[in-house]
Amino acid sequence: MALERPTDNDTEVLALARRNGWPDDLRHLIARYPREQWQGHANLGEMARFWLSRHDMFRELAGMIQEIETQFRAGALSPEQFARVFVPRLQFMLSQLDLHHQIEDFHHFPLFRAADERLARGFDVLEGDHHAIHADMEKTAETANALLRALSGDGDTLRRRGDDYADASGALIKGLIRHLDDEEDLVVPLILDRGEEALGVAHHG
Ligand SMILES: [Fe+2]
Ligand SMILES: [Fe+2]
């Protein structure tokens, strides 16, 4: 009986926390449509521009929230000031991310998978990312609530809750940034190659 060497499990190799971009077999379109060409390309339509602007908003919000946390922990914001700027921004980011992922999972990805079966595996990986990001979002919300409850307590507890939150949100943001970059590298070249109308993702009205 032949022994089989365990093959690399694809989903594990390409897991969000481990990968560093796409492997060669998922790079056939990005190789033809490098980032420098995106903005000036005629097929970058309204849908893609709006979608890219959402990604930029998430990057910006993530940076802003991290900056607020850094300032608070450095003593530059009072607990009241911290809560006032932190809560609405984190809440907005988490709720918008949830919505954004739903649109991708249920509307965009099925159309993209159908358009190019060589990329289908990449969209499975991206959908897996959404699950990983959701787990990190939950941890971030939990640790944020614990941190907010600790604002009125003693300094030691507050520091520990701050550390817990920093760990959870740090993991969330690191994964999110990786995900946004990789998703763009898969989606935008496909849109440039086929056009939004042909893919069925064009905005109308
Ligand atoms: Fe996504
Ligand atoms: Fe996205």
mmCIF file with all atom_site columns, C-alpha atoms and ligand atoms in Angstrom:
data_model
loop_
_atom_site.group_PDB
_atom_site.id
_atom_site.type_symbol
_atom_site.label_atom_id
_atom_site.label_alt_id
_atom_site.label_comp_id
_atom_site.label_asym_id
_atom_site.label_entity_id
_atom_site.label_seq_id
_atom_site.pdbx_PDB_ins_code
_atom_site.Cartn_x
_atom_site.Cartn_y
_atom_site.Cartn_z
_atom_site.occupancy
_atom_site.B_iso_or_equiv
_atom_site.pdbx_formal_charge
_atom_site.auth_seq_id
_atom_site.auth_comp_id
_atom_site.auth_asym_id
_atom_site.auth_atom_id
_atom_site.pdbx_PDB_model_num
ATOM   1   C  CA . MET A 1 1   ? 0.000   0.000  0.000   1.00 0.00 ? 1   MET A CA 1
ATOM   2   C  CA . ALA A 1 2   ? 1.406   3.330  -1.039  1.00 0.00 ? 2   ALA A CA 1
ATOM   3   C  CA . LEU A 1 3   ? 1.695   6.021  1.507   1.00 0.00 ? 3   LEU A CA 1
ATOM   4   C  CA . GLU A 1 4   ? 0.459   9.376  0.428   1.00 0.00 ? 4   GLU A CA 1
ATOM   5   C  CA . ARG A 1 5   ? 2.316   12.447 1.361   1.00 0.00 ? 5   ARG A CA 1
ATOM   6   C  CA . PRO A 1 6   ? -0.075  14.975 2.835   1.00 0.00 ? 6   PRO A CA 1
ATOM   7   C  CA . THR A 1 7   ? -0.751  17.560 0.166   1.00 0.00 ? 7   THR A CA 1
ATOM   8   C  CA . ASP A 1 8   ? -0.720  21.191 1.079   1.00 0.00 ? 8   ASP A CA 1
ATOM   9   C  CA . ASN A 1 9   ? -4.204  22.100 1.962   1.00 0.00 ? 9   ASN A CA 1
ATOM   10  C  CA . ASP A 1 10  ? -4.959  25.018 -0.285  1.00 0.00 ? 10  ASP A CA 1
ATOM   11  C  CA . THR A 1 11  ? -7.291  26.855 2.041   1.00 0.00 ? 11  THR A CA 1
ATOM   12  C  CA . GLU A 1 12  ? -4.709  26.616 4.792   1.00 0.00 ? 12  GLU A CA 1
ATOM   13  C  CA . VAL A 1 13  ? -1.799  27.757 2.637   1.00 0.00 ? 13  VAL A CA 1
ATOM   14  C  CA . LEU A 1 14  ? -3.863  30.666 1.388   1.00 0.00 ? 14  LEU A CA 1
ATOM   15  C  CA . ALA A 1 15  ? -5.432  31.453 4.773   1.00 0.00 ? 15  ALA A CA 1
ATOM   16  C  CA . LEU A 1 16  ? -5.719  35.168 5.468   1.00 0.00 ? 16  LEU A CA 1
ATOM   17  C  CA . ALA A 1 17  ? -3.338  35.204 8.406   1.00 0.00 ? 17  ALA A CA 1
ATOM   18  C  CA . ARG A 1 18  ? -0.649  33.319 6.466   1.00 0.00 ? 18  ARG A CA 1
ATOM   19  C  CA . ARG A 1 19  ? -0.602  34.307 2.839   1.00 0.00 ? 19  ARG A CA 1
ATOM   20  C  CA . ASN A 1 20  ? 1.323   37.085 1.231   1.00 0.00 ? 20  ASN A CA 1
ATOM   21  C  CA . GLY A 1 21  ? -0.574  37.763 -1.992  1.00 0.00 ? 21  GLY A CA 1
ATOM   22  C  CA . TRP A 1 22  ? -1.756  35.321 -4.681  1.00 0.00 ? 22  TRP A CA 1
ATOM   23  C  CA . PRO A 1 23  ? 0.134   32.320 -6.069  1.00 0.00 ? 23  PRO A CA 1
ATOM   24  C  CA . ASP A 1 24  ? 1.135   32.343 -9.768  1.00 0.00 ? 24  ASP A CA 1
ATOM   25  C  CA . ASP A 1 25  ? -1.871  30.360 -11.003 1.00 0.00 ? 25  ASP A CA 1
ATOM   26  C  CA . LEU A 1 26  ? -4.190  33.127 -9.818  1.00 0.00 ? 26  LEU A CA 1
ATOM   27  C  CA . ARG A 1 27  ? -2.104  35.930 -11.291 1.00 0.00 ? 27  ARG A CA 1
ATOM   28  C  CA . HIS A 1 28  ? -2.827  35.553 -15.024 1.00 0.00 ? 28  HIS A CA 1
ATOM   29  C  CA . LEU A 1 29  ? -5.059  38.633 -15.144 1.00 0.00 ? 29  LEU A CA 1
ATOM   30  C  CA . ILE A 1 30  ? -3.214  40.853 -12.682 1.00 0.00 ? 30  ILE A CA 1
ATOM   31  C  CA . ALA A 1 31  ? -0.092  40.179 -14.740 1.00 0.00 ? 31  ALA A CA 1
ATOM   32  C  CA . ARG A 1 32  ? -1.865  41.722 -17.748 1.00 0.00 ? 32  ARG A CA 1
ATOM   33  C  CA . TYR A 1 33  ? -3.513  44.565 -15.838 1.00 0.00 ? 33  TYR A CA 1
ATOM   34  C  CA . PRO A 1 34  ? -1.067  45.890 -13.246 1.00 0.00 ? 34  PRO A CA 1
ATOM   35  C  CA . ARG A 1 35  ? -2.263  48.473 -10.709 1.00 0.00 ? 35  ARG A CA 1
ATOM   36  C  CA . GLU A 1 36  ? -0.598  51.395 -12.501 1.00 0.00 ? 36  GLU A CA 1
ATOM   37  C  CA . GLN A 1 37  ? -3.055  50.925 -15.397 1.00 0.00 ? 37  GLN A CA 1
ATOM   38  C  CA . TRP A 1 38  ? -6.261  50.729 -13.381 1.00 0.00 ? 38  TRP A CA 1
ATOM   39  C  CA . GLN A 1 39  ? -7.205  54.384 -12.970 1.00 0.00 ? 39  GLN A CA 1
ATOM   40  C  CA . GLY A 1 40  ? -6.789  55.286 -16.615 1.00 0.00 ? 40  GLY A CA 1
ATOM   41  C  CA . HIS A 1 41  ? -8.481  52.184 -18.036 1.00 0.00 ? 41  HIS A CA 1
ATOM   42  C  CA . ALA A 1 42  ? -11.726 52.642 -20.003 1.00 0.00 ? 42  ALA A CA 1
ATOM   43  C  CA . ASN A 1 43  ? -13.324 49.550 -18.409 1.00 0.00 ? 43  ASN A CA 1
ATOM   44  C  CA . LEU A 1 44  ? -12.945 50.853 -14.874 1.00 0.00 ? 44  LEU A CA 1
ATOM   45  C  CA . GLY A 1 45  ? -16.590 51.820 -14.577 1.00 0.00 ? 45  GLY A CA 1
ATOM   46  C  CA . GLU A 1 46  ? -18.831 53.270 -11.922 1.00 0.00 ? 46  GLU A CA 1
ATOM   47  C  CA . MET A 1 47  ? -19.247 50.040 -10.024 1.00 0.00 ? 47  MET A CA 1
ATOM   48  C  CA . ALA A 1 48  ? -15.495 49.462 -9.734  1.00 0.00 ? 48  ALA A CA 1
ATOM   49  C  CA . ARG A 1 49  ? -14.816 53.076 -8.772  1.00 0.00 ? 49  ARG A CA 1
ATOM   50  C  CA . PHE A 1 50  ? -17.472 52.998 -6.070  1.00 0.00 ? 50  PHE A CA 1
ATOM   51  C  CA . TRP A 1 51  ? -16.286 49.621 -4.813  1.00 0.00 ? 51  TRP A CA 1
ATOM   52  C  CA . LEU A 1 52  ? -12.651 50.794 -4.664  1.00 0.00 ? 52  LEU A CA 1
ATOM   53  C  CA . SER A 1 53  ? -13.753 53.908 -2.784  1.00 0.00 ? 53  SER A CA 1
ATOM   54  C  CA . ARG A 1 54  ? -15.432 51.682 -0.172  1.00 0.00 ? 54  ARG A CA 1
ATOM   55  C  CA . HIS A 1 55  ? -12.145 49.821 0.255   1.00 0.00 ? 55  HIS A CA 1
ATOM   56  C  CA . ASP A 1 56  ? -10.317 53.124 0.690   1.00 0.00 ? 56  ASP A CA 1
ATOM   57  C  CA . MET A 1 57  ? -12.900 54.157 3.264   1.00 0.00 ? 57  MET A CA 1
ATOM   58  C  CA . PHE A 1 58  ? -12.236 50.975 5.250   1.00 0.00 ? 58  PHE A CA 1
ATOM   59  C  CA . ARG A 1 59  ? -8.478  51.587 5.108   1.00 0.00 ? 59  ARG A CA 1
ATOM   60  C  CA . GLU A 1 60  ? -8.998  55.162 6.269   1.00 0.00 ? 60  GLU A CA 1
ATOM   61  C  CA . LEU A 1 61  ? -11.380 54.211 9.082   1.00 0.00 ? 61  LEU A CA 1
ATOM   62  C  CA . ALA A 1 62  ? -9.031  51.491 10.278  1.00 0.00 ? 62  ALA A CA 1
ATOM   63  C  CA . GLY A 1 63  ? -6.153  53.983 10.429  1.00 0.00 ? 63  GLY A CA 1
ATOM   64  C  CA . MET A 1 64  ? -8.332  56.547 12.207  1.00 0.00 ? 64  MET A CA 1
ATOM   65  C  CA . ILE A 1 65  ? -9.524  54.068 14.828  1.00 0.00 ? 65  ILE A CA 1
ATOM   66  C  CA . GLN A 1 66  ? -5.966  52.915 15.473  1.00 0.00 ? 66  GLN A CA 1
ATOM   67  C  CA . GLU A 1 67  ? -4.856  56.522 15.861  1.00 0.00 ? 67  GLU A CA 1
ATOM   68  C  CA . ILE A 1 68  ? -7.652  57.220 18.384  1.00 0.00 ? 68  ILE A CA 1
ATOM   69  C  CA . GLU A 1 69  ? -6.621  54.170 20.399  1.00 0.00 ? 69  GLU A CA 1
ATOM   70  C  CA . THR A 1 70  ? -2.945  55.233 20.340  1.00 0.00 ? 70  THR A CA 1
ATOM   71  C  CA . GLN A 1 71  ? -3.823  58.746 21.476  1.00 0.00 ? 71  GLN A CA 1
ATOM   72  C  CA . PHE A 1 72  ? -5.999  57.489 24.308  1.00 0.00 ? 72  PHE A CA 1
ATOM   73  C  CA . ARG A 1 73  ? -3.351  55.096 25.547  1.00 0.00 ? 73  ARG A CA 1
ATOM   74  C  CA . ALA A 1 74  ? -0.760  57.869 25.408  1.00 0.00 ? 74  ALA A CA 1
ATOM   75  C  CA . GLY A 1 75  ? -3.001  59.981 27.643  1.00 0.00 ? 75  GLY A CA 1
ATOM   76  C  CA . ALA A 1 76  ? -3.849  62.544 24.974  1.00 0.00 ? 76  ALA A CA 1
ATOM   77  C  CA . LEU A 1 77  ? -7.615  61.849 25.199  1.00 0.00 ? 77  LEU A CA 1
ATOM   78  C  CA . SER A 1 78  ? -9.753  61.675 28.352  1.00 0.00 ? 78  SER A CA 1
ATOM   79  C  CA . PRO A 1 79  ? -11.977 58.580 28.772  1.00 0.00 ? 79  PRO A CA 1
ATOM   80  C  CA . GLU A 1 80  ? -14.997 60.706 27.780  1.00 0.00 ? 80  GLU A CA 1
ATOM   81  C  CA . GLN A 1 81  ? -13.287 62.120 24.711  1.00 0.00 ? 81  GLN A CA 1
ATOM   82  C  CA . PHE A 1 82  ? -12.076 58.664 23.752  1.00 0.00 ? 82  PHE A CA 1
ATOM   83  C  CA . ALA A 1 83  ? -15.542 57.085 23.990  1.00 0.00 ? 83  ALA A CA 1
ATOM   84  C  CA . ARG A 1 84  ? -17.102 59.952 22.026  1.00 0.00 ? 84  ARG A CA 1
ATOM   85  C  CA . VAL A 1 85  ? -14.815 59.593 18.995  1.00 0.00 ? 85  VAL A CA 1
ATOM   86  C  CA . PHE A 1 86  ? -14.133 55.861 19.204  1.00 0.00 ? 86  PHE A CA 1
ATOM   87  C  CA . VAL A 1 87  ? -17.611 54.320 19.540  1.00 0.00 ? 87  VAL A CA 1
ATOM   88  C  CA . PRO A 1 88  ? -19.340 55.767 16.450  1.00 0.00 ? 88  PRO A CA 1
ATOM   89  C  CA . ARG A 1 89  ? -16.342 55.111 14.186  1.00 0.00 ? 89  ARG A CA 1
ATOM   90  C  CA . LEU A 1 90  ? -15.832 51.524 15.259  1.00 0.00 ? 90  LEU A CA 1
ATOM   91  C  CA . GLN A 1 91  ? -19.558 50.866 15.086  1.00 0.00 ? 91  GLN A CA 1
ATOM   92  C  CA . PHE A 1 92  ? -19.755 52.347 11.590  1.00 0.00 ? 92  PHE A CA 1
ATOM   93  C  CA . MET A 1 93  ? -16.783 50.338 10.361  1.00 0.00 ? 93  MET A CA 1
ATOM   94  C  CA . LEU A 1 94  ? -18.123 47.037 11.717  1.00 0.00 ? 94  LEU A CA 1
ATOM   95  C  CA . SER A 1 95  ? -21.629 47.527 10.338  1.00 0.00 ? 95  SER A CA 1
ATOM   96  C  CA . GLN A 1 96  ? -20.413 48.707 6.924   1.00 0.00 ? 96  GLN A CA 1
ATOM   97  C  CA . LEU A 1 97  ? -17.987 45.793 6.675   1.00 0.00 ? 97  LEU A CA 1
ATOM   98  C  CA . ASP A 1 98  ? -20.780 43.381 7.386   1.00 0.00 ? 98  ASP A CA 1
ATOM   99  C  CA . LEU A 1 99  ? -22.899 44.866 4.608   1.00 0.00 ? 99  LEU A CA 1
ATOM   100 C  CA . HIS A 1 100 ? -19.969 45.025 2.182   1.00 0.00 ? 100 HIS A CA 1
ATOM   101 C  CA . HIS A 1 101 ? -19.173 41.332 2.690   1.00 0.00 ? 101 HIS A CA 1
ATOM   102 C  CA . GLN A 1 102 ? -22.788 40.333 2.172   1.00 0.00 ? 102 GLN A CA 1
ATOM   103 C  CA . ILE A 1 103 ? -22.929 42.139 -1.172  1.00 0.00 ? 103 ILE A CA 1
ATOM   104 C  CA . GLU A 1 104 ? -19.701 40.449 -2.265  1.00 0.00 ? 104 GLU A CA 1
ATOM   105 C  CA . ASP A 1 105 ? -20.656 36.955 -1.086  1.00 0.00 ? 105 ASP A CA 1
ATOM   106 C  CA . PHE A 1 106 ? -24.176 36.949 -2.485  1.00 0.00 ? 106 PHE A CA 1
ATOM   107 C  CA . HIS A 1 107 ? -24.042 39.248 -5.470  1.00 0.00 ? 107 HIS A CA 1
ATOM   108 C  CA . HIS A 1 108 ? -20.547 39.861 -6.858  1.00 0.00 ? 108 HIS A CA 1
ATOM   109 C  CA . PHE A 1 109 ? -18.619 36.664 -6.205  1.00 0.00 ? 109 PHE A CA 1
ATOM   110 C  CA . PRO A 1 110 ? -21.116 34.292 -7.901  1.00 0.00 ? 110 PRO A CA 1
ATOM   111 C  CA . LEU A 1 111 ? -20.929 36.437 -11.058 1.00 0.00 ? 111 LEU A CA 1
ATOM   112 C  CA . PHE A 1 112 ? -17.117 36.604 -10.941 1.00 0.00 ? 112 PHE A CA 1
ATOM   113 C  CA . ARG A 1 113 ? -16.800 32.850 -10.362 1.00 0.00 ? 113 ARG A CA 1
ATOM   114 C  CA . ALA A 1 114 ? -19.008 32.156 -13.346 1.00 0.00 ? 114 ALA A CA 1
ATOM   115 C  CA . ALA A 1 115 ? -16.995 34.534 -15.544 1.00 0.00 ? 115 ALA A CA 1
ATOM   116 C  CA . ASP A 1 116 ? -13.593 32.877 -15.152 1.00 0.00 ? 116 ASP A CA 1
ATOM   117 C  CA . GLU A 1 117 ? -13.353 29.439 -13.644 1.00 0.00 ? 117 GLU A CA 1
ATOM   118 C  CA . ARG A 1 118 ? -9.583  29.745 -13.230 1.00 0.00 ? 118 ARG A CA 1
ATOM   119 C  CA . LEU A 1 119 ? -10.270 32.452 -10.647 1.00 0.00 ? 119 LEU A CA 1
ATOM   120 C  CA . ALA A 1 120 ? -13.027 30.535 -8.823  1.00 0.00 ? 120 ALA A CA 1
ATOM   121 C  CA . ARG A 1 121 ? -10.592 29.205 -6.238  1.00 0.00 ? 121 ARG A CA 1
ATOM   122 C  CA . GLY A 1 122 ? -9.520  32.769 -5.449  1.00 0.00 ? 122 GLY A CA 1
ATOM   123 C  CA . PHE A 1 123 ? -13.108 33.755 -4.719  1.00 0.00 ? 123 PHE A CA 1
ATOM   124 C  CA . ASP A 1 124 ? -13.463 30.754 -2.412  1.00 0.00 ? 124 ASP A CA 1
ATOM   125 C  CA . VAL A 1 125 ? -10.384 32.014 -0.558  1.00 0.00 ? 125 VAL A CA 1
ATOM   126 C  CA . LEU A 1 126 ? -11.850 35.536 -0.355  1.00 0.00 ? 126 LEU A CA 1
ATOM   127 C  CA . GLU A 1 127 ? -15.135 34.179 0.974   1.00 0.00 ? 127 GLU A CA 1
ATOM   128 C  CA . GLY A 1 128 ? -13.143 32.279 3.591   1.00 0.00 ? 128 GLY A CA 1
ATOM   129 C  CA . ASP A 1 129 ? -11.449 35.580 4.467   1.00 0.00 ? 129 ASP A CA 1
ATOM   130 C  CA . HIS A 1 130 ? -14.856 37.090 5.194   1.00 0.00 ? 130 HIS A CA 1
ATOM   131 C  CA . HIS A 1 131 ? -15.484 34.372 7.781   1.00 0.00 ? 131 HIS A CA 1
ATOM   132 C  CA . ALA A 1 132 ? -12.068 34.929 9.372   1.00 0.00 ? 132 ALA A CA 1
ATOM   133 C  CA . ILE A 1 133 ? -12.632 38.696 9.392   1.00 0.00 ? 133 ILE A CA 1
ATOM   134 C  CA . HIS A 1 134 ? -16.034 38.190 11.021  1.00 0.00 ? 134 HIS A CA 1
ATOM   135 C  CA . ALA A 1 135 ? -14.506 36.173 13.833  1.00 0.00 ? 135 ALA A CA 1
ATOM   136 C  CA . ASP A 1 136 ? -12.001 39.018 14.344  1.00 0.00 ? 136 ASP A CA 1
ATOM   137 C  CA . MET A 1 137 ? -14.812 41.597 14.195  1.00 0.00 ? 137 MET A CA 1
ATOM   138 C  CA . GLU A 1 138 ? -16.637 39.778 16.976  1.00 0.00 ? 138 GLU A CA 1
ATOM   139 C  CA . LYS A 1 139 ? -13.518 39.664 19.122  1.00 0.00 ? 139 LYS A CA 1
ATOM   140 C  CA . THR A 1 140 ? -12.898 43.341 18.427  1.00 0.00 ? 140 THR A CA 1
ATOM   141 C  CA . ALA A 1 141 ? -16.458 44.289 19.446  1.00 0.00 ? 141 ALA A CA 1
ATOM   142 C  CA . GLU A 1 142 ? -16.255 42.175 22.611  1.00 0.00 ? 142 GLU A CA 1
ATOM   143 C  CA . THR A 1 143 ? -12.906 43.587 23.706  1.00 0.00 ? 143 THR A CA 1
ATOM   144 C  CA . ALA A 1 144 ? -14.030 47.132 22.805  1.00 0.00 ? 144 ALA A CA 1
ATOM   145 C  CA . ASN A 1 145 ? -17.079 46.746 25.047  1.00 0.00 ? 145 ASN A CA 1
ATOM   146 C  CA . ALA A 1 146 ? -14.913 45.417 27.869  1.00 0.00 ? 146 ALA A CA 1
ATOM   147 C  CA . LEU A 1 147 ? -12.553 48.367 27.383  1.00 0.00 ? 147 LEU A CA 1
ATOM   148 C  CA . LEU A 1 148 ? -15.457 50.847 27.476  1.00 0.00 ? 148 LEU A CA 1
ATOM   149 C  CA . ARG A 1 149 ? -16.779 49.251 30.667  1.00 0.00 ? 149 ARG A CA 1
ATOM   150 C  CA . ALA A 1 150 ? -13.301 49.562 32.211  1.00 0.00 ? 150 ALA A CA 1
ATOM   151 C  CA . LEU A 1 151 ? -13.094 53.312 31.502  1.00 0.00 ? 151 LEU A CA 1
ATOM   152 C  CA . SER A 1 152 ? -14.625 54.091 34.887  1.00 0.00 ? 152 SER A CA 1
ATOM   153 C  CA . GLY A 1 153 ? -12.574 51.459 36.751  1.00 0.00 ? 153 GLY A CA 1
ATOM   154 C  CA . ASP A 1 154 ? -9.033  51.178 38.076  1.00 0.00 ? 154 ASP A CA 1
ATOM   155 C  CA . GLY A 1 155 ? -5.927  51.831 35.993  1.00 0.00 ? 155 GLY A CA 1
ATOM   156 C  CA . ASP A 1 156 ? -4.669  48.249 35.973  1.00 0.00 ? 156 ASP A CA 1
ATOM   157 C  CA . THR A 1 157 ? -7.883  46.776 34.617  1.00 0.00 ? 157 THR A CA 1
ATOM   158 C  CA . LEU A 1 158 ? -8.100  49.558 32.073  1.00 0.00 ? 158 LEU A CA 1
ATOM   159 C  CA . ARG A 1 159 ? -4.580  48.825 30.867  1.00 0.00 ? 159 ARG A CA 1
ATOM   160 C  CA . ARG A 1 160 ? -5.326  45.102 30.530  1.00 0.00 ? 160 ARG A CA 1
ATOM   161 C  CA . ARG A 1 161 ? -8.569  45.746 28.660  1.00 0.00 ? 161 ARG A CA 1
ATOM   162 C  CA . GLY A 1 162 ? -6.661  48.133 26.405  1.00 0.00 ? 162 GLY A CA 1
ATOM   163 C  CA . ASP A 1 163 ? -4.122  45.402 25.637  1.00 0.00 ? 163 ASP A CA 1
ATOM   164 C  CA . ASP A 1 164 ? -6.889  42.905 24.850  1.00 0.00 ? 164 ASP A CA 1
ATOM   165 C  CA . TYR A 1 165 ? -8.564  45.355 22.527  1.00 0.00 ? 165 TYR A CA 1
ATOM   166 C  CA . ALA A 1 166 ? -5.276  46.249 20.824  1.00 0.00 ? 166 ALA A CA 1
ATOM   167 C  CA . ASP A 1 167 ? -4.575  42.548 20.157  1.00 0.00 ? 167 ASP A CA 1
ATOM   168 C  CA . ALA A 1 168 ? -8.032  41.889 18.725  1.00 0.00 ? 168 ALA A CA 1
ATOM   169 C  CA . SER A 1 169 ? -8.283  45.024 16.615  1.00 0.00 ? 169 SER A CA 1
ATOM   170 C  CA . GLY A 1 170 ? -4.680  44.671 15.448  1.00 0.00 ? 170 GLY A CA 1
ATOM   171 C  CA . ALA A 1 171 ? -5.457  41.195 14.086  1.00 0.00 ? 171 ALA A CA 1
ATOM   172 C  CA . LEU A 1 172 ? -8.661  42.458 12.478  1.00 0.00 ? 172 LEU A CA 1
ATOM   173 C  CA . ILE A 1 173 ? -6.993  45.358 10.726  1.00 0.00 ? 173 ILE A CA 1
ATOM   174 C  CA . LYS A 1 174 ? -3.976  43.379 9.560   1.00 0.00 ? 174 LYS A CA 1
ATOM   175 C  CA . GLY A 1 175 ? -6.249  40.718 8.017   1.00 0.00 ? 175 GLY A CA 1
ATOM   176 C  CA . LEU A 1 176 ? -8.585  43.321 6.570   1.00 0.00 ? 176 LEU A CA 1
ATOM   177 C  CA . ILE A 1 177 ? -5.797  45.218 4.784   1.00 0.00 ? 177 ILE A CA 1
ATOM   178 C  CA . ARG A 1 178 ? -4.389  41.983 3.315   1.00 0.00 ? 178 ARG A CA 1
ATOM   179 C  CA . HIS A 1 179 ? -7.895  41.007 2.205   1.00 0.00 ? 179 HIS A CA 1
ATOM   180 C  CA . LEU A 1 180 ? -8.662  44.351 0.538   1.00 0.00 ? 180 LEU A CA 1
ATOM   181 C  CA . ASP A 1 181 ? -5.395  44.329 -1.413  1.00 0.00 ? 181 ASP A CA 1
ATOM   182 C  CA . ASP A 1 182 ? -5.790  40.731 -2.611  1.00 0.00 ? 182 ASP A CA 1
ATOM   183 C  CA . GLU A 1 183 ? -9.448  41.167 -3.439  1.00 0.00 ? 183 GLU A CA 1
ATOM   184 C  CA . GLU A 1 184 ? -8.650  44.187 -5.611  1.00 0.00 ? 184 GLU A CA 1
ATOM   185 C  CA . ASP A 1 185 ? -5.883  42.248 -7.366  1.00 0.00 ? 185 ASP A CA 1
ATOM   186 C  CA . LEU A 1 186 ? -8.393  39.563 -8.321  1.00 0.00 ? 186 LEU A CA 1
ATOM   187 C  CA . VAL A 1 187 ? -11.483 41.652 -9.061  1.00 0.00 ? 187 VAL A CA 1
ATOM   188 C  CA . VAL A 1 188 ? -10.208 44.777 -10.832 1.00 0.00 ? 188 VAL A CA 1
ATOM   189 C  CA . PRO A 1 189 ? -8.230  42.944 -13.567 1.00 0.00 ? 189 PRO A CA 1
ATOM   190 C  CA . LEU A 1 190 ? -11.309 40.792 -14.249 1.00 0.00 ? 190 LEU A CA 1
ATOM   191 C  CA . ILE A 1 191 ? -13.462 43.922 -14.613 1.00 0.00 ? 191 ILE A CA 1
ATOM   192 C  CA . LEU A 1 192 ? -10.894 45.571 -16.884 1.00 0.00 ? 192 LEU A CA 1
ATOM   193 C  CA . ASP A 1 193 ? -10.696 42.422 -19.011 1.00 0.00 ? 193 ASP A CA 1
ATOM   194 C  CA . ARG A 1 194 ? -14.445 41.880 -19.448 1.00 0.00 ? 194 ARG A CA 1
ATOM   195 C  CA . GLY A 1 195 ? -16.193 45.131 -18.634 1.00 0.00 ? 195 GLY A CA 1
ATOM   196 C  CA . GLU A 1 196 ? -18.825 45.669 -15.933 1.00 0.00 ? 196 GLU A CA 1
ATOM   197 C  CA . GLU A 1 197 ? -21.764 45.274 -18.321 1.00 0.00 ? 197 GLU A CA 1
ATOM   198 C  CA . ALA A 1 198 ? -20.667 41.841 -19.564 1.00 0.00 ? 198 ALA A CA 1
ATOM   199 C  CA . LEU A 1 199 ? -19.973 40.667 -16.012 1.00 0.00 ? 199 LEU A CA 1
ATOM   200 C  CA . GLY A 1 200 ? -23.438 41.768 -14.873 1.00 0.00 ? 200 GLY A CA 1
ATOM   201 C  CA . VAL A 1 201 ? -22.157 44.095 -12.158 1.00 0.00 ? 201 VAL A CA 1
ATOM   202 C  CA . ALA A 1 202 ? -22.701 47.488 -13.830 1.00 0.00 ? 202 ALA A CA 1
ATOM   203 C  CA . HIS A 1 203 ? -24.567 50.120 -11.841 1.00 0.00 ? 203 HIS A CA 1
ATOM   204 C  CA . HIS A 1 204 ? -27.784 51.222 -13.510 1.00 0.00 ? 204 HIS A CA 1
ATOM   205 C  CA . GLY A 1 205 ? -30.101 54.114 -12.837 1.00 0.00 ? 205 GLY A CA 1
HETATM 206 FE FE . FE  B 2 .   ? -14.206 41.134 0.670   1.00 0.00 ? 1   FE  B FE 1
HETATM 207 FE FE . FE  B 2 .   ? -14.353 44.138 -0.586  1.00 0.00 ? 2   FE  B FE 1
#
